[in-house]
Amino acid sequence: MAILNVTPDSFSDGGRRATPQHAIAAGLAMAADGADIIDIGGESTRPGAAPVSPEVEQDRVLPVIRALAAAGLRVSVDTRNASTMRAALRGGARIVNDVSALAHDPLSAGVVADAGCPVVLMHMRGTSETMYAEAVYADVVAEVRTELLSRVKAAIEAGVRPEQIAIDPGIGFAKRAPHSLAVLQGLPDLAVLRYPVVVGVSRKSFIGAASQQPAADQRLGGSLAAGLFAVLRGASILRVHDVRETVQALRVWQRLFERGTVPLPRRPPFD
């Protein structure tokens, strides 16, 4: 899953693809580099980011979604807002990726259920402005699992089909570096559930802390290491900035393990 931020302020690549023309070209390049899904977002969720209105969000993402979907790409929309989900799905998006796990907007679960589309439910506490204040855990792996399953239950009760749900532990969201490391180490506790696991480690601050690299765009090596570790622990989808390098790493990794010494995760039903 390739990250395509059509925003001026995302933590690593804000402003680089803020025009539809640049974003469309980037999405096509990501697909050519091997991305299976292009995840398009118009609102930054980095720590401290201010929210934007659904109208602004849609102005940013809809031209890109329409163009990439028309080109035959599998597109997901990264949004918390029901109206943006609805417009994006009408424009050709096939997956909804919600950092709030359908909790932010009371209408969002109904939109996903009515569309019958796949959805990624991510673990997060609070908002971008408050989440670090809520990064307090006695057992981060157990609490993330419990809170994610609560959101899964709410989605199913709203009519979302269980086979259309994937879960994301929300690395870096309401989690400080030690929490993110612990969640990655504890991924098997999520991978044994019936839901495919999406993991986004790309360029995250915990990599900077572990590698002593403050610049987000200089964390490729750490991102690849953490991504391969996540796959080894059961992740089914990696959400990444650096598509070509990640695809190459995964291809070599899979060849090394092709004799079955490590089981590969199941592919999610996102076709």
Coordinates of C-alpha atoms in Angstrom, one line a residue:
M1 CA 0.0 0.0 0.0
A2 CA 1.7 3.2 -1.2
I3 CA 1.2 6.4 0.7
L4 CA 0.1 9.3 -1.5
N5 CA -0.5 12.4 0.6
V6 CA -2.1 15.3 -1.2
T7 CA -1.4 17.7 1.6
P8 CA 0.9 20.6 2.4
D9 CA 1.8 19.4 5.9
S10 CA 2.2 15.6 6.2
F11 CA 5.2 14.7 8.4
S12 CA 7.5 13.3 5.7
D13 CA 6.3 14.3 2.3
G14 CA 4.0 17.2 2.9
G15 CA 3.7 19.6 -0.1
R16 CA 5.6 17.4 -2.6
R17 CA 2.4 16.2 -4.3
A18 CA 0.0 18.9 -3.3
T19 CA -1.3 19.5 -6.8
P20 CA -3.4 17.0 -8.7
Q21 CA -0.9 16.8 -11.5
H22 CA 2.0 15.9 -9.2
A23 CA -0.1 13.5 -7.2
I24 CA -1.5 11.7 -10.2
A25 CA 2.0 11.3 -11.7
A26 CA 3.3 10.0 -8.3
G27 CA 0.5 7.5 -8.1
L28 CA 1.2 6.1 -11.5
A29 CA 4.9 5.8 -10.7
M30 CA 4.1 4.0 -7.4
A31 CA 2.0 1.5 -9.3
A32 CA 4.7 1.0 -11.9
D33 CA 7.1 0.4 -9.0
G34 CA 4.9 -2.4 -7.7
A35 CA 2.4 -1.0 -5.3
D36 CA -0.8 -3.0 -5.1
I37 CA -2.9 -0.2 -3.5
I38 CA -2.5 3.6 -3.7
D39 CA -3.7 5.1 -0.5
I40 CA -4.7 8.7 -1.0
G41 CA -5.2 11.2 1.8
G42 CA -6.0 14.9 2.0
E43 CA -5.7 15.5 5.7
S44 CA -2.5 15.2 7.6
T45 CA -2.7 13.0 10.7
R46 CA 0.9 13.7 12.0
P47 CA 1.1 14.6 15.7
G48 CA -0.1 18.2 16.2
A49 CA -1.7 18.5 12.8
A50 CA -4.8 20.7 12.6
P51 CA -7.9 19.2 11.1
V52 CA -9.2 20.3 7.7
S53 CA -12.8 20.4 6.6
P54 CA -14.2 17.5 4.5
E55 CA -14.7 20.1 1.7
V56 CA -11.0 21.0 1.6
E57 CA -10.1 17.3 1.9
Q58 CA -12.3 16.4 -1.1
D59 CA -11.0 19.2 -3.2
R60 CA -7.5 17.7 -2.7
V61 CA -8.2 14.0 -3.2
L62 CA -11.1 13.6 -5.6
P63 CA -9.3 14.6 -8.8
V64 CA -6.5 12.2 -8.0
I65 CA -8.8 9.4 -7.0
R66 CA -10.8 9.7 -10.2
A67 CA -7.7 9.8 -12.4
L68 CA -5.9 6.9 -10.8
A69 CA -9.1 4.8 -10.7
A70 CA -9.8 5.5 -14.3
A71 CA -6.2 4.3 -15.1
G72 CA -7.2 0.9 -13.5
L73 CA -5.3 1.3 -10.2
R74 CA -6.7 -0.1 -6.9
V75 CA -7.2 3.1 -4.8
S76 CA -8.0 3.5 -1.2
V77 CA -9.0 6.7 0.5
D78 CA -7.4 7.7 3.8
T79 CA -10.1 9.7 5.6
R80 CA -12.1 10.0 8.8
N81 CA -15.0 11.7 7.2
A82 CA -18.1 9.9 5.9
S83 CA -18.8 12.5 3.2
T84 CA -15.3 12.1 1.8
M85 CA -15.6 8.3 2.0
R86 CA -18.9 8.5 0.0
A87 CA -17.5 10.8 -2.6
A88 CA -14.3 8.9 -3.0
L89 CA -16.1 5.6 -3.4
R90 CA -18.3 7.2 -6.1
G91 CA -15.1 8.5 -7.7
G92 CA -13.6 5.0 -8.0
A93 CA -11.9 4.3 -4.7
R94 CA -12.4 0.7 -3.6
I95 CA -11.1 0.7 0.0
V96 CA -11.6 3.0 3.0
N97 CA -8.6 3.5 5.4
D98 CA -9.7 5.2 8.6
V99 CA -7.2 6.2 11.3
S100 CA -10.2 6.5 13.7
A101 CA -11.5 3.0 12.9
L102 CA -14.9 4.5 12.0
A103 CA -15.2 6.3 15.3
H104 CA -14.7 9.9 14.2
D105 CA -17.8 10.4 12.1
P106 CA -21.0 8.6 13.3
L107 CA -22.1 8.2 9.6
S108 CA -18.9 6.5 8.4
A109 CA -19.7 2.9 9.4
G110 CA -23.0 3.2 7.5
V111 CA -21.2 4.5 4.4
V112 CA -18.8 1.5 4.4
A113 CA -21.5 -1.0 5.1
D114 CA -23.7 0.4 2.3
A115 CA -20.8 0.3 -0.1
G116 CA -19.8 -3.2 0.9
C117 CA -16.2 -2.2 0.4
P118 CA -13.1 -3.3 2.4
V119 CA -12.1 -1.1 5.3
V120 CA -8.9 -0.7 7.4
L121 CA -9.6 0.0 11.0
M122 CA -6.6 1.6 12.7
H123 CA -5.9 1.9 16.4
M124 CA -5.6 5.4 17.7
R125 CA -6.5 7.4 20.9
G126 CA -7.6 11.0 20.8
T127 CA -6.8 13.2 17.9
S128 CA -3.6 14.3 16.1
E129 CA -3.4 17.2 18.6
T130 CA -4.0 15.1 21.8
M131 CA -2.9 11.5 21.0
Y132 CA 0.5 11.7 22.8
A133 CA -1.2 12.7 26.0
E134 CA -3.2 9.5 25.8
A135 CA -0.1 7.3 25.1
V136 CA -0.4 5.6 28.6
Y137 CA -0.5 1.8 28.7
A138 CA -0.1 -0.9 31.3
D139 CA 0.2 -3.5 28.5
V140 CA 0.2 -1.8 25.1
V141 CA -0.2 -5.0 23.0
A142 CA -3.1 -6.3 25.0
E143 CA -4.8 -2.9 25.1
V144 CA -4.3 -2.3 21.4
R145 CA -5.8 -5.7 20.6
T146 CA -8.8 -5.1 22.9
E147 CA -9.5 -1.6 21.6
L148 CA -9.2 -2.7 18.0
L149 CA -11.6 -5.7 18.6
S150 CA -14.1 -3.2 20.1
R151 CA -14.0 -1.2 16.9
V152 CA -14.3 -4.3 14.8
K153 CA -17.4 -5.3 16.8
A154 CA -18.9 -1.8 16.3
A155 CA -18.3 -2.0 12.5
I156 CA -19.9 -5.4 12.2
E157 CA -22.9 -4.3 14.3
A158 CA -23.2 -1.4 11.8
G159 CA -23.4 -3.8 8.9
V160 CA -19.8 -4.1 7.7
R161 CA -19.0 -7.6 6.7
P162 CA -16.3 -9.3 8.7
E163 CA -14.5 -10.6 5.6
Q164 CA -14.1 -7.0 4.5
I165 CA -12.2 -5.8 7.6
A166 CA -8.5 -5.4 8.1
I167 CA -6.9 -4.0 11.2
D168 CA -3.9 -1.7 11.7
P169 CA -2.2 -1.3 15.2
G170 CA -1.5 2.3 14.5
I171 CA 2.3 2.4 14.9
G172 CA 3.2 5.9 16.1
F173 CA -0.4 6.9 16.8
A174 CA -0.9 7.5 20.5
K175 CA 2.2 5.5 20.9
R176 CA 5.7 6.7 21.9
A177 CA 8.8 4.9 20.5
P178 CA 8.8 2.1 23.1
H179 CA 5.1 1.4 22.6
S180 CA 5.6 1.1 18.8
L181 CA 8.5 -1.3 19.2
A182 CA 6.4 -3.4 21.7
V183 CA 3.5 -3.5 19.3
L184 CA 5.6 -4.7 16.4
Q185 CA 7.1 -7.4 18.6
G186 CA 3.6 -8.3 19.7
L187 CA 2.1 -8.5 16.2
P188 CA 1.5 -12.2 16.4
D189 CA -1.2 -11.5 19.0
L190 CA -3.1 -9.6 16.2
A191 CA -2.1 -11.8 13.4
V192 CA -3.9 -14.8 15.0
L193 CA -7.2 -13.0 14.7
R194 CA -9.4 -13.5 11.6
Y195 CA -8.5 -10.1 10.2
P196 CA -5.6 -9.2 7.9
V197 CA -3.1 -6.9 9.6
V198 CA -1.9 -3.6 7.9
V199 CA 1.2 -2.1 9.3
G200 CA 2.6 1.4 8.6
V201 CA 6.2 1.8 9.9
S202 CA 7.6 3.9 7.0
R203 CA 9.8 6.7 8.2
K204 CA 8.1 6.8 11.6
S205 CA 9.7 8.6 14.6
F206 CA 10.4 5.3 16.5
I207 CA 12.8 4.4 13.6
G208 CA 14.5 7.8 14.1
A209 CA 14.7 7.1 17.9
A210 CA 16.1 3.6 17.4
S211 CA 18.6 4.7 14.7
Q212 CA 19.5 8.2 15.9
Q213 CA 18.3 9.6 12.6
P214 CA 16.2 12.8 13.1
A215 CA 15.4 13.4 9.4
A216 CA 12.3 11.4 8.3
D217 CA 13.4 11.2 4.7
Q218 CA 16.7 9.5 5.8
R219 CA 15.0 6.5 7.4
L220 CA 14.8 4.1 4.5
G221 CA 17.0 1.4 5.9
G222 CA 15.2 1.4 9.2
S223 CA 11.8 1.4 7.4
L224 CA 12.8 -1.7 5.4
A225 CA 14.1 -3.5 8.5
A226 CA 10.9 -2.7 10.5
G227 CA 8.7 -3.6 7.5
L228 CA 10.3 -7.0 7.0
F229 CA 10.1 -7.7 10.7
A230 CA 6.4 -6.8 10.6
V231 CA 5.8 -9.3 7.7
L232 CA 7.8 -11.9 9.6
R233 CA 5.4 -11.3 12.6
G234 CA 2.3 -11.6 10.5
A235 CA 1.5 -8.4 8.7
S236 CA -0.3 -8.8 5.4
I237 CA 0.0 -5.3 4.0
L238 CA 2.8 -2.8 4.4
R239 CA 1.9 0.9 4.0
V240 CA 5.0 2.6 2.7
H241 CA 6.5 5.7 1.1
D242 CA 9.3 4.0 -0.7
V243 CA 7.6 1.5 -2.9
R244 CA 10.4 0.4 -5.2
E245 CA 12.8 -0.3 -2.4
T246 CA 10.2 -2.1 -0.3
V247 CA 9.0 -4.3 -3.2
Q248 CA 12.6 -5.3 -3.9
A249 CA 13.2 -6.1 -0.3
L250 CA 10.1 -8.2 -0.1
R251 CA 10.9 -10.1 -3.3
V252 CA 14.3 -11.1 -2.0
W253 CA 12.9 -11.9 1.5
Q254 CA 10.2 -14.1 0.0
R255 CA 12.8 -16.0 -2.2
L256 CA 14.9 -16.6 0.9
F257 CA 11.9 -18.1 2.7
E258 CA 10.2 -19.8 -0.2
R259 CA 11.0 -23.3 1.1
G260 CA 8.4 -22.7 3.8
T261 CA 10.7 -22.1 6.7
V262 CA 8.5 -19.1 7.5
P263 CA 4.8 -19.0 6.6
L264 CA 3.8 -16.1 4.4
P265 CA 0.8 -14.0 5.6
R266 CA -2.5 -14.5 3.8
R267 CA -3.4 -12.0 1.2
P268 CA -6.3 -9.8 2.2
P269 CA -9.5 -9.9 0.1
F270 CA -9.0 -6.4 -1.3
D271 CA -9.3 -7.3 -5.0

